[in-house]
mmCIF file of C-alpha atoms and ligand atoms in Angstrom:
data_model
loop_
_atom_site.group_PDB
_atom_site.id
_atom_site.type_symbol
_atom_site.label_atom_id
_atom_site.label_comp_id
_atom_site.label_asym_id
_atom_site.label_seq_id
_atom_site.Cartn_x
_atom_site.Cartn_y
_atom_site.Cartn_z
ATOM 1 C CA MET G 152 -61.680 15.743 107.110
ATOM 2 C CA VAL G 153 -62.110 12.386 108.516
ATOM 3 C CA MET G 154 -61.532 13.716 112.008
ATOM 4 C CA GLN G 155 -64.613 16.434 111.000
ATOM 5 C CA PHE G 156 -66.021 12.939 110.200
ATOM 6 C CA LEU G 157 -65.533 10.804 113.261
ATOM 7 C CA ARG G 158 -66.744 13.626 115.560
ATOM 8 C CA LYS G 159 -69.993 13.499 113.788
ATOM 9 C CA ALA G 160 -70.105 9.817 114.041
ATOM 10 C CA GLY G 161 -68.948 9.880 117.414
ATOM 11 C CA LEU G 162 -72.079 12.160 118.698
ATOM 12 C CA PHE G 163 -74.185 10.303 117.042
ATOM 13 C CA LEU G 164 -73.269 6.925 118.734
ATOM 14 C CA MET G 165 -73.156 8.979 121.731
ATOM 15 C CA LEU G 166 -77.203 10.798 121.857
ATOM 16 C CA ALA G 167 -77.884 7.426 120.161
ATOM 17 C CA PHE G 168 -76.414 5.558 123.435
ATOM 18 C CA THR G 169 -77.904 7.676 126.546
ATOM 19 C CA SER G 170 -81.880 7.418 124.527
ATOM 20 C CA PHE G 171 -80.731 3.243 124.558
ATOM 21 C CA ALA G 172 -79.883 3.647 128.010
ATOM 22 C CA ALA G 173 -82.568 5.216 129.898
ATOM 23 C CA LEU G 174 -85.664 3.530 127.107
ATOM 24 C CA ALA G 175 -83.096 -0.036 128.417
ATOM 25 C CA GLN G 176 -83.742 1.160 132.083
ATOM 26 C CA ASP G 177 -87.494 -0.338 131.854
ATOM 27 C CA ALA G 178 -87.822 -2.869 129.263
ATOM 28 C CA LYS G 179 -88.159 -5.948 129.940
ATOM 29 C CA TRP G 180 -85.402 -8.098 128.282
ATOM 30 C CA ASN G 181 -85.862 -11.786 128.248
ATOM 31 C CA LEU G 182 -89.095 -14.052 128.996
ATOM 32 C CA PRO G 183 -91.176 -13.342 132.362
ATOM 33 C CA GLU G 184 -90.790 -14.882 135.482
ATOM 34 C CA PRO G 185 -91.544 -18.869 134.689
ATOM 35 C CA VAL G 186 -94.593 -20.094 137.069
ATOM 36 C CA THR G 187 -95.480 -23.958 135.579
ATOM 37 C CA PRO G 188 -92.696 -26.558 134.838
ATOM 38 C CA MET G 189 -94.222 -25.841 131.326
ATOM 39 C CA ALA G 190 -92.659 -22.328 131.041
ATOM 40 C CA ARG G 191 -89.487 -22.797 133.257
ATOM 41 C CA ASP G 192 -88.518 -25.947 130.504
ATOM 42 C CA ILE G 193 -89.366 -23.449 127.668
ATOM 43 C CA TYR G 194 -87.675 -20.609 129.520
ATOM 44 C CA GLN G 195 -84.270 -23.167 130.346
ATOM 45 C CA ILE G 196 -84.572 -23.933 126.790
ATOM 46 C CA HIS G 197 -85.096 -20.901 124.992
ATOM 47 C CA ASN G 198 -82.110 -19.349 127.144
ATOM 48 C CA GLU G 199 -79.996 -23.100 125.507
ATOM 49 C CA PHE G 200 -80.492 -22.494 122.220
ATOM 50 C CA MET G 201 -79.570 -18.817 122.430
ATOM 51 C CA LEU G 202 -76.553 -19.835 123.852
ATOM 52 C CA VAL G 203 -76.001 -21.976 120.757
ATOM 53 C CA ILE G 204 -76.668 -19.583 118.775
ATOM 54 C CA PHE G 205 -74.298 -16.610 120.404
ATOM 55 C CA VAL G 206 -71.478 -18.885 119.845
ATOM 56 C CA MET G 207 -72.196 -19.585 116.537
ATOM 57 C CA PHE G 208 -72.536 -15.977 115.058
ATOM 58 C CA ILE G 209 -69.355 -15.550 117.664
ATOM 59 C CA VAL G 210 -67.242 -18.297 115.674
ATOM 60 C CA VAL G 211 -68.175 -17.323 112.701
ATOM 61 C CA LEU G 212 -67.743 -13.882 112.877
ATOM 62 C CA ALA G 213 -64.157 -14.193 113.998
ATOM 63 C CA ILE G 214 -63.603 -16.075 111.167
ATOM 64 C CA MET G 215 -65.265 -13.307 108.947
ATOM 65 C CA ILE G 216 -63.308 -10.686 109.966
ATOM 66 C CA TYR G 217 -60.070 -12.173 110.491
ATOM 67 C CA SER G 218 -59.811 -13.476 107.194
ATOM 68 C CA ILE G 219 -60.889 -9.993 105.624
ATOM 69 C CA VAL G 220 -57.947 -8.319 107.795
ATOM 70 C CA LYS G 221 -55.431 -10.707 107.537
ATOM 71 C CA HIS G 222 -55.789 -11.738 103.872
ATOM 72 C CA ARG G 223 -56.016 -7.469 101.853
ATOM 73 C CA LYS G 224 -55.502 -6.119 99.370
ATOM 74 C CA SER G 225 -52.687 -3.877 100.815
ATOM 75 C CA ARG G 226 -50.922 -6.660 102.155
ATOM 76 C CA GLY G 227 -50.581 -7.839 99.047
ATOM 77 C CA HIS G 228 -53.038 -10.494 99.204
ATOM 78 C CA LYS G 229 -54.426 -11.379 95.182
ATOM 79 C CA ALA G 230 -57.896 -13.272 95.020
ATOM 80 C CA ALA G 231 -56.794 -16.471 94.064
ATOM 81 C CA ASN G 232 -58.622 -17.504 90.506
ATOM 82 C CA PHE G 233 -58.764 -21.621 90.928
ATOM 83 C CA THR G 234 -61.578 -23.551 88.946
ATOM 84 C CA GLY G 235 -62.786 -26.920 89.323
ATOM 85 C CA PRO G 236 -60.797 -27.901 93.254
ATOM 86 C CA SER G 237 -60.562 -31.296 93.858
ATOM 87 C CA THR G 238 -63.561 -33.512 94.431
ATOM 88 C CA LYS G 239 -62.057 -34.952 98.082
ATOM 89 C CA SER G 240 -62.383 -31.024 99.299
ATOM 90 C CA GLN G 241 -65.528 -30.641 97.823
ATOM 91 C CA ILE G 242 -66.794 -33.740 99.497
ATOM 92 C CA ALA G 243 -64.857 -32.890 102.243
ATOM 93 C CA TRP G 244 -66.870 -28.959 102.947
ATOM 94 C CA THR G 245 -70.087 -30.350 102.562
ATOM 95 C CA LEU G 246 -69.466 -33.149 104.639
ATOM 96 C CA VAL G 247 -68.146 -31.050 107.294
ATOM 97 C CA PRO G 248 -70.558 -28.466 108.095
ATOM 98 C CA PHE G 249 -73.599 -31.304 107.850
ATOM 99 C CA ALA G 250 -72.197 -33.357 110.184
ATOM 100 C CA ILE G 251 -71.723 -29.864 112.409
ATOM 101 C CA LEU G 252 -75.841 -28.526 111.696
ATOM 102 C CA LEU G 253 -76.434 -32.682 112.490
ATOM 103 C CA TYR G 254 -74.981 -32.422 115.612
ATOM 104 C CA ILE G 255 -75.849 -29.052 117.067
ATOM 105 C CA ASP G 256 -79.803 -29.664 115.291
ATOM 106 C CA PHE G 257 -80.613 -32.859 116.739
ATOM 107 C CA ILE G 258 -78.598 -33.847 119.081
ATOM 108 C CA LEU G 259 -77.682 -29.748 120.818
ATOM 109 C CA MET G 260 -81.590 -28.314 120.118
ATOM 110 C CA GLY G 261 -83.522 -31.564 118.869
ATOM 111 C CA ILE G 262 -83.602 -33.243 122.032
ATOM 112 C CA PRO G 263 -84.740 -30.222 124.671
ATOM 113 C CA ALA G 264 -87.009 -28.964 122.346
ATOM 114 C CA VAL G 265 -88.903 -32.935 121.862
ATOM 115 C CA HIS G 266 -89.023 -32.772 125.539
ATOM 116 C CA SER G 267 -90.593 -29.675 125.442
ATOM 117 C CA ILE G 268 -93.455 -30.512 123.235
ATOM 118 C CA GLN G 269 -93.850 -33.597 124.678
ATOM 119 C CA LEU G 270 -94.641 -31.559 127.892
ATOM 120 C CA MET G 271 -96.759 -29.077 126.385
ATOM 121 C CA GLU G 272 -98.864 -32.242 124.547
ATOM 122 C CA ASP G 273 -98.304 -34.487 128.322
ATOM 123 C CA THR G 274 -102.444 -32.583 129.356
ATOM 124 C CA LYS G 275 -104.192 -35.562 131.137
ATOM 125 C CA GLN G 276 -101.203 -37.353 133.100
ATOM 126 C CA GLY G 277 -101.840 -36.409 136.721
ATOM 127 C CA ALA G 278 -103.826 -33.345 136.013
ATOM 128 C CA ASP G 279 -106.668 -32.579 139.612
ATOM 129 C CA MET G 280 -109.087 -30.941 137.382
ATOM 130 C CA VAL G 281 -110.676 -30.195 134.342
ATOM 131 C CA VAL G 282 -112.135 -26.111 132.845
ATOM 132 C CA LYS G 283 -113.227 -26.031 129.922
ATOM 133 C CA ILE G 284 -111.978 -21.844 128.292
ATOM 134 C CA THR G 285 -114.356 -20.831 125.416
ATOM 135 C CA GLY G 286 -113.544 -17.868 123.261
ATOM 136 C CA SER G 287 -115.738 -15.393 121.692
ATOM 137 C CA GLN G 288 -116.401 -12.009 120.430
ATOM 138 C CA TRP G 289 -114.632 -10.302 123.009
ATOM 139 C CA ARG G 290 -114.298 -12.120 126.086
ATOM 140 C CA TRP G 291 -113.402 -15.706 127.885
ATOM 141 C CA GLN G 292 -115.699 -18.441 129.202
ATOM 142 C CA TYR G 293 -114.774 -20.736 132.189
ATOM 143 C CA GLU G 294 -116.942 -23.607 133.304
ATOM 144 C CA TYR G 295 -115.154 -25.673 135.790
ATOM 145 C CA MET G 296 -115.817 -29.384 135.206
ATOM 146 C CA ASP G 297 -115.229 -31.706 137.217
ATOM 147 C CA GLY G 298 -114.292 -32.267 141.597
ATOM 148 C CA ASP G 299 -116.075 -29.832 144.169
ATOM 149 C CA ALA G 300 -115.908 -26.621 141.594
ATOM 150 C CA GLN G 301 -118.172 -28.364 139.061
ATOM 151 C CA GLY G 302 -120.387 -26.383 137.872
ATOM 152 C CA ILE G 303 -119.108 -22.720 138.524
ATOM 153 C CA LYS G 304 -119.518 -21.055 134.958
ATOM 154 C CA PHE G 305 -118.599 -17.690 133.970
ATOM 155 C CA VAL G 306 -117.603 -14.638 132.216
ATOM 156 C CA SER G 307 -114.805 -12.973 131.967
ATOM 157 C CA ASN G 308 -114.941 -9.666 130.680
ATOM 158 C CA LEU G 309 -112.748 -6.444 130.151
ATOM 159 C CA THR G 310 -112.917 -3.469 132.915
ATOM 160 C CA THR G 311 -110.970 -1.387 131.832
ATOM 161 C CA PRO G 312 -112.967 1.702 131.180
ATOM 162 C CA GLN G 313 -113.532 3.458 127.919
ATOM 163 C CA GLU G 314 -112.523 6.560 129.052
ATOM 164 C CA GLN G 315 -108.967 5.125 129.040
ATOM 165 C CA ILE G 316 -109.609 3.557 126.077
ATOM 166 C CA ASN G 317 -110.705 6.280 124.771
ATOM 167 C CA ASN G 318 -107.580 8.782 125.836
ATOM 168 C CA GLN G 319 -110.091 10.915 128.414
ATOM 169 C CA ALA G 320 -108.492 9.672 131.869
ATOM 170 C CA GLU G 321 -105.427 8.188 132.559
ATOM 171 C CA LYS G 322 -104.341 4.946 131.494
ATOM 172 C CA GLY G 323 -104.165 2.720 134.511
ATOM 173 C CA LYS G 324 -101.833 0.251 135.809
ATOM 174 C CA ASN G 325 -103.011 -2.657 134.372
ATOM 175 C CA TYR G 326 -104.420 -1.224 130.536
ATOM 176 C CA LEU G 327 -105.984 -4.361 129.073
ATOM 177 C CA LEU G 328 -105.034 -7.145 131.143
ATOM 178 C CA GLU G 329 -107.851 -6.729 133.778
ATOM 179 C CA VAL G 330 -110.982 -7.969 134.072
ATOM 180 C CA ASP G 331 -114.519 -8.429 136.181
ATOM 181 C CA ASN G 332 -113.757 -12.382 136.654
ATOM 182 C CA HIS G 333 -110.316 -13.654 137.843
ATOM 183 C CA PHE G 334 -109.752 -17.256 135.773
ATOM 184 C CA VAL G 335 -109.201 -18.956 139.503
ATOM 185 C CA VAL G 336 -107.338 -22.229 140.020
ATOM 186 C CA PRO G 337 -105.174 -23.969 143.362
ATOM 187 C CA VAL G 338 -101.424 -23.464 143.409
ATOM 188 C CA ASP G 339 -99.291 -27.035 142.497
ATOM 189 C CA LYS G 340 -102.258 -27.612 141.029
ATOM 190 C CA LYS G 341 -102.203 -29.651 136.708
ATOM 191 C CA VAL G 342 -104.957 -27.740 135.646
ATOM 192 C CA ARG G 343 -105.819 -29.693 132.484
ATOM 193 C CA ILE G 344 -107.535 -27.315 130.137
ATOM 194 C CA LEU G 345 -110.238 -27.679 126.947
ATOM 195 C CA LEU G 346 -110.530 -25.067 124.026
ATOM 196 C CA THR G 347 -113.055 -24.312 122.009
ATOM 197 C CA ALA G 348 -114.653 -20.895 120.551
ATOM 198 C CA ASN G 349 -117.605 -20.500 119.415
ATOM 199 C CA ASP G 350 -117.049 -17.812 116.305
ATOM 200 C CA VAL G 351 -113.961 -17.440 115.060
ATOM 201 C CA ILE G 352 -110.187 -18.075 116.504
ATOM 202 C CA HIS G 353 -108.736 -17.064 119.088
ATOM 203 C CA THR G 354 -105.856 -18.038 121.534
ATOM 204 C CA TRP G 355 -105.412 -17.943 125.492
ATOM 205 C CA TRP G 356 -102.269 -16.874 126.339
ATOM 206 C CA VAL G 357 -101.003 -16.674 129.859
ATOM 207 C CA PRO G 358 -96.745 -15.266 129.019
ATOM 208 C CA ALA G 359 -95.983 -16.876 132.555
ATOM 209 C CA PHE G 360 -97.991 -20.166 132.213
ATOM 210 C CA GLY G 361 -95.837 -20.926 128.823
ATOM 211 C CA SER G 362 -98.985 -21.883 127.771
ATOM 212 C CA ALA G 363 -100.304 -20.576 123.764
ATOM 213 C CA ARG G 364 -103.285 -22.788 122.556
ATOM 214 C CA ASP G 365 -105.382 -21.332 119.744
ATOM 215 C CA ALA G 366 -109.565 -21.365 120.616
ATOM 216 C CA ILE G 367 -110.922 -22.857 117.315
ATOM 217 C CA PRO G 368 -114.806 -23.062 116.475
ATOM 218 C CA GLY G 369 -115.294 -27.023 116.518
ATOM 219 C CA PHE G 370 -112.868 -28.745 118.304
ATOM 220 C CA LEU G 371 -111.658 -29.434 121.226
ATOM 221 C CA ARG G 372 -107.893 -28.529 121.790
ATOM 222 C CA GLU G 373 -105.557 -28.977 125.431
ATOM 223 C CA THR G 374 -103.000 -27.477 127.586
ATOM 224 C CA TRP G 375 -102.739 -26.957 130.302
ATOM 225 C CA VAL G 376 -101.871 -24.837 133.769
ATOM 226 C CA GLN G 377 -99.511 -25.658 137.016
ATOM 227 C CA GLY G 378 -99.396 -22.496 139.080
ATOM 228 C CA GLU G 379 -95.931 -23.219 141.344
ATOM 229 C CA LYS G 380 -96.885 -19.571 142.579
ATOM 230 C CA ILE G 381 -99.721 -17.769 143.633
ATOM 231 C CA GLY G 382 -100.816 -14.595 141.974
ATOM 232 C CA THR G 383 -102.319 -12.744 139.995
ATOM 233 C CA TYR G 384 -100.769 -13.675 135.507
ATOM 234 C CA ARG G 385 -101.808 -11.892 133.408
ATOM 235 C CA GLY G 386 -102.121 -12.632 129.393
ATOM 236 C CA GLN G 387 -103.835 -12.288 126.473
ATOM 237 C CA CYS G 388 -105.870 -13.115 122.993
ATOM 238 C CA LYS G 389 -103.189 -13.138 120.758
ATOM 239 C CA GLU G 390 -104.393 -14.438 117.493
ATOM 240 C CA LEU G 391 -106.283 -11.507 115.686
ATOM 241 C CA CYS G 392 -110.246 -12.140 116.275
ATOM 242 C CA GLY G 393 -112.085 -9.130 114.951
ATOM 243 C CA LYS G 394 -112.258 -5.199 115.891
ATOM 244 C CA GLY G 395 -112.422 -6.754 119.963
ATOM 245 C CA HIS G 396 -109.350 -8.338 119.239
ATOM 246 C CA GLY G 397 -107.600 -6.287 122.120
ATOM 247 C CA PHE G 398 -110.078 -6.490 124.666
ATOM 248 C CA MET G 399 -110.330 -10.016 126.072
ATOM 249 C CA PRO G 400 -107.627 -10.625 128.481
ATOM 250 C CA VAL G 401 -106.825 -13.268 130.350
ATOM 251 C CA VAL G 402 -105.892 -13.033 134.103
ATOM 252 C CA VAL G 403 -105.523 -15.724 135.769
ATOM 253 C CA ASP G 404 -105.195 -15.875 140.009
ATOM 254 C CA VAL G 405 -102.768 -18.948 141.332
ATOM 255 C CA VAL G 406 -104.597 -19.024 144.961
ATOM 256 C CA SER G 407 -103.780 -21.274 148.047
ATOM 257 C CA GLU G 408 -105.541 -24.510 148.749
ATOM 258 C CA GLU G 409 -107.300 -22.949 151.669
ATOM 259 C CA ASP G 410 -108.177 -19.452 149.458
ATOM 260 C CA TYR G 411 -109.760 -21.922 146.274
ATOM 261 C CA LYS G 412 -111.809 -23.298 148.469
ATOM 262 C CA ILE G 413 -113.612 -19.945 149.706
ATOM 263 C CA TRP G 414 -113.200 -18.716 146.425
ATOM 264 C CA VAL G 415 -115.740 -22.201 145.446
ATOM 265 C CA ALA G 416 -117.929 -21.728 148.130
ATOM 266 C CA SER G 417 -118.315 -17.674 147.038
ATOM 267 C CA LYS G 418 -118.862 -18.039 143.323
ATOM 268 C CA LYS G 419 -122.034 -20.820 144.194
ATOM 269 C CA GLU G 420 -122.974 -19.074 146.470
ATOM 270 C CA GLU G 421 -122.691 -16.410 144.181
ATOM 271 C CA MET G 422 -124.510 -18.399 141.503
ATOM 272 C CA GLN G 423 -127.230 -19.565 143.202
ATOM 273 C CA ALA G 424 -128.178 -16.376 144.276
ATOM 274 C CA ALA G 425 -127.993 -14.941 140.818
ATOM 275 C CA THR G 426 -130.768 -17.162 139.304
ATOM 276 C CA ALA G 427 -132.901 -17.380 142.876
ATOM 277 C CA GLY G 428 -134.975 -14.221 141.996
ATOM 278 C CA ALA G 429 -136.019 -16.439 138.236
ATOM 279 C CA ASP G 430 -138.993 -17.325 139.389
ATOM 280 C CA LYS G 431 -140.945 -14.599 141.077
ATOM 281 C CA GLU G 432 -142.678 -11.593 139.085
ATOM 282 C CA TRP G 433 -140.075 -8.524 138.396
ATOM 283 C CA SER G 434 -141.064 -5.049 137.764
ATOM 284 C CA MET G 435 -140.245 -2.960 133.859
ATOM 285 C CA GLU G 436 -138.089 -0.644 136.641
ATOM 286 C CA ASP G 437 -135.342 -3.652 137.880
ATOM 287 C CA LEU G 438 -135.519 -4.818 134.965
ATOM 288 C CA VAL G 439 -134.204 -2.206 133.179
ATOM 289 C CA ALA G 440 -131.486 -1.481 136.012
ATOM 290 C CA HIS G 441 -130.963 -4.731 136.170
ATOM 291 C CA GLY G 442 -130.297 -4.917 131.862
ATOM 292 C CA LYS G 443 -128.740 -2.217 131.884
ATOM 293 C CA GLY G 444 -125.595 -3.661 133.922
ATOM 294 C CA VAL G 445 -125.825 -6.576 131.512
ATOM 295 C CA TYR G 446 -125.881 -4.965 128.355
ATOM 296 C CA GLU G 447 -123.086 -2.621 128.648
ATOM 297 C CA LYS G 448 -121.156 -5.849 129.714
ATOM 298 C CA ASN G 449 -121.915 -7.713 127.069
ATOM 299 C CA CYS G 450 -123.512 -6.201 124.443
ATOM 300 C CA ALA G 451 -121.867 -2.273 124.626
ATOM 301 C CA VAL G 452 -118.755 -3.684 122.759
ATOM 302 C CA CYS G 453 -120.777 -4.188 119.393
ATOM 303 C CA HIS G 454 -123.841 -2.225 120.067
ATOM 304 C CA GLN G 455 -122.473 0.761 121.576
ATOM 305 C CA ALA G 456 -123.589 1.788 124.566
ATOM 306 C CA ASN G 457 -126.052 4.369 123.150
ATOM 307 C CA GLY G 458 -127.999 1.782 121.206
ATOM 308 C CA GLN G 459 -126.743 3.049 117.912
ATOM 309 C CA GLY G 460 -124.612 0.103 117.184
ATOM 310 C CA LEU G 461 -121.642 0.927 113.484
ATOM 311 C CA PRO G 462 -123.660 0.051 110.940
ATOM 312 C CA PRO G 463 -123.366 -1.750 108.420
ATOM 313 C CA ALA G 464 -121.589 -5.138 110.874
ATOM 314 C CA PHE G 465 -123.362 -3.768 113.949
ATOM 315 C CA PRO G 466 -126.940 -3.166 113.525
ATOM 316 C CA ALA G 467 -128.299 -0.157 116.329
ATOM 317 C CA LEU G 468 -131.009 -1.394 118.476
ATOM 318 C CA THR G 469 -132.383 2.291 118.989
ATOM 319 C CA GLY G 470 -135.257 1.583 116.289
ATOM 320 C CA SER G 471 -134.632 -1.650 115.975
ATOM 321 C CA LYS G 472 -137.733 -3.759 113.926
ATOM 322 C CA ILE G 473 -136.256 -6.621 115.511
ATOM 323 C CA VAL G 474 -136.844 -5.015 119.297
ATOM 324 C CA ALA G 475 -139.770 -3.436 118.584
ATOM 325 C CA GLY G 476 -141.432 -6.499 117.674
ATOM 326 C CA PRO G 477 -142.954 -9.475 119.891
ATOM 327 C CA ASN G 478 -141.083 -12.294 121.476
ATOM 328 C CA PHE G 479 -143.596 -15.024 121.458
ATOM 329 C CA ASP G 480 -147.312 -15.415 118.308
ATOM 330 C CA ALA G 481 -150.718 -16.557 120.103
ATOM 331 C CA GLU G 482 -149.646 -19.461 121.452
ATOM 332 C CA GLY G 483 -146.506 -18.946 123.636
ATOM 333 C CA ARG G 484 -143.468 -20.310 121.145
ATOM 334 C CA LEU G 485 -141.190 -18.279 120.498
ATOM 335 C CA LEU G 486 -141.482 -16.397 117.319
ATOM 336 C CA VAL G 487 -138.204 -17.404 114.841
ATOM 337 C CA ASP G 488 -136.025 -14.187 114.305
ATOM 338 C CA SER G 489 -138.289 -12.328 117.099
ATOM 339 C CA HIS G 490 -136.078 -9.962 119.449
ATOM 340 C CA LEU G 491 -135.510 -12.606 122.177
ATOM 341 C CA ASP G 492 -134.701 -15.263 119.566
ATOM 342 C CA ARG G 493 -132.180 -13.146 117.978
ATOM 343 C CA VAL G 494 -130.161 -12.232 121.955
ATOM 344 C CA TRP G 495 -131.123 -16.557 122.754
ATOM 345 C CA ASN G 496 -129.605 -17.866 119.879
ATOM 346 C CA GLY G 497 -127.565 -15.547 118.100
ATOM 347 C CA LYS G 498 -127.134 -15.018 114.058
ATOM 348 C CA ASN G 499 -123.893 -14.742 111.910
ATOM 349 C CA ILE G 500 -121.438 -13.018 114.183
ATOM 350 C CA MET G 501 -124.494 -12.209 116.981
ATOM 351 C CA PRO G 502 -123.736 -14.214 119.416
ATOM 352 C CA GLY G 503 -125.992 -16.648 121.424
ATOM 353 C CA TRP G 504 -126.512 -15.798 124.916
ATOM 354 C CA LYS G 505 -128.833 -18.972 126.644
ATOM 355 C CA GLY G 506 -125.537 -20.293 127.375
ATOM 356 C CA THR G 507 -123.688 -16.921 128.432
ATOM 357 C CA LEU G 508 -126.424 -16.055 130.949
ATOM 358 C CA ASN G 509 -128.086 -16.430 133.275
ATOM 359 C CA ASP G 510 -132.577 -16.796 132.415
ATOM 360 C CA ILE G 511 -132.738 -12.873 134.692
ATOM 361 C CA ASP G 512 -129.814 -10.976 132.376
ATOM 362 C CA ILE G 513 -131.269 -12.420 129.763
ATOM 363 C CA ALA G 514 -135.049 -11.390 130.323
ATOM 364 C CA ALA G 515 -133.582 -7.506 131.853
ATOM 365 C CA VAL G 516 -131.236 -7.273 128.480
ATOM 366 C CA VAL G 517 -134.051 -7.722 126.076
ATOM 367 C CA THR G 518 -136.563 -5.841 128.657
ATOM 368 C CA TYR G 519 -133.489 -2.510 128.864
ATOM 369 C CA GLU G 520 -133.012 -3.256 124.819
ATOM 370 C CA ARG G 521 -136.997 -2.125 124.267
ATOM 371 C CA ASN G 522 -137.483 -0.019 126.729
ATOM 372 C CA ALA G 523 -134.169 1.977 127.279
ATOM 373 C CA LEU G 524 -131.548 2.987 124.283
ATOM 374 C CA GLY G 525 -134.685 5.584 122.585
ATOM 375 C CA ASN G 526 -137.364 1.866 122.441
ATOM 376 C CA SER G 527 -140.348 2.278 124.329
ATOM 377 C CA VAL G 528 -142.242 -1.171 123.518
ATOM 378 C CA GLY G 529 -143.553 -1.188 126.389
ATOM 379 C CA ASP G 530 -143.838 -4.007 127.430
ATOM 380 C CA VAL G 531 -141.936 -7.046 129.724
ATOM 381 C CA LEU G 532 -139.873 -10.467 129.815
ATOM 382 C CA GLN G 533 -139.876 -12.130 132.978
ATOM 383 C CA PRO G 534 -137.256 -14.305 133.367
ATOM 384 C CA ALA G 535 -139.724 -17.351 134.369
ATOM 385 C CA GLN G 536 -140.896 -16.863 130.222
ATOM 386 C CA VAL G 537 -136.895 -17.450 130.177
ATOM 387 C CA LYS G 538 -136.693 -19.757 131.882
ATOM 388 C CA ALA G 539 -139.246 -21.815 130.654
ATOM 389 C CA LEU G 540 -137.356 -22.031 126.944
ATOM 390 C CA ARG G 541 -134.262 -24.164 128.892
HETATM 391 CU CU1 CU L 99 -109.603 -13.543 120.653
#
């Protein structure tokens, strides 16, 4: 009977162990390798705390096992039946554990924890540059506030193909952790990050940096990053922020000083080129072609690639009265609740795009929506008309 049970239990344990070992091979057991001073500090106190916890666990468990085995009934031990032990011993067995915990909590763990928190909060001291990061459903926008990079501003969109998300294609290596525009920072420079959000609470989080901070609408919150190792680091929004919560990753390139300079120059050129055509007259074909790309990157998450939306949360653009209506009144003023007004200013969950997209992108996406996705309004919105609104 007993042998049979042991054999079965042994077999079970062996199976459990082998499958566990197989799993363990590619599991990560610790925090990712820290690459900023903040992450290193967090990593260190994490390990220290684990050690404290481990020692406490072993000591308490050892006393328990010893007491149980040593005083078992078969050895002739009997449960004590005393009542009302002396006040002295009561005070002692309250104060001694209290003192031990006081020491562990305040000295062993408290001091390093306070040090770590101070490090996290100190965003200003020695900061080399400032970047403002804005979360919105469901993308991050980066804005360089000072230095050579001042004026650089871009949106970072998920690039994982829809087929991979729908299980129609094999998932890539950086599945849901890849974006079109990486956030680029120079190595060893302290980057002060100002965080806010347009709609709901998001969290900008890169595990290897140790920085995670909520981006809250109406507030400017801060964190900082000082990448010590050149490389690409990936993170995610970790605040449940709606349907696209799992689709707004963070990708940061920590690059050398020279590479950073090259990147700043090329980004500025790119931005100039993107707005250079704002004054010329565009053809409908060119606007629709450009608008398709803008739409798929920025609008399709909610309104769907085919324009059918997901009613009632996200209205269809195909057959929409707003899309079919005029944008300007007879005097050329923007009409309230017109197509362009909705795209420019947003409404409720619909984000306003005037701060995110340039004039060409807005003109193109509006023209696209009016003349594609099953609509054929037949008119063109020129980038110059959008520019005039600014
Ligand atoms: Cu989010």
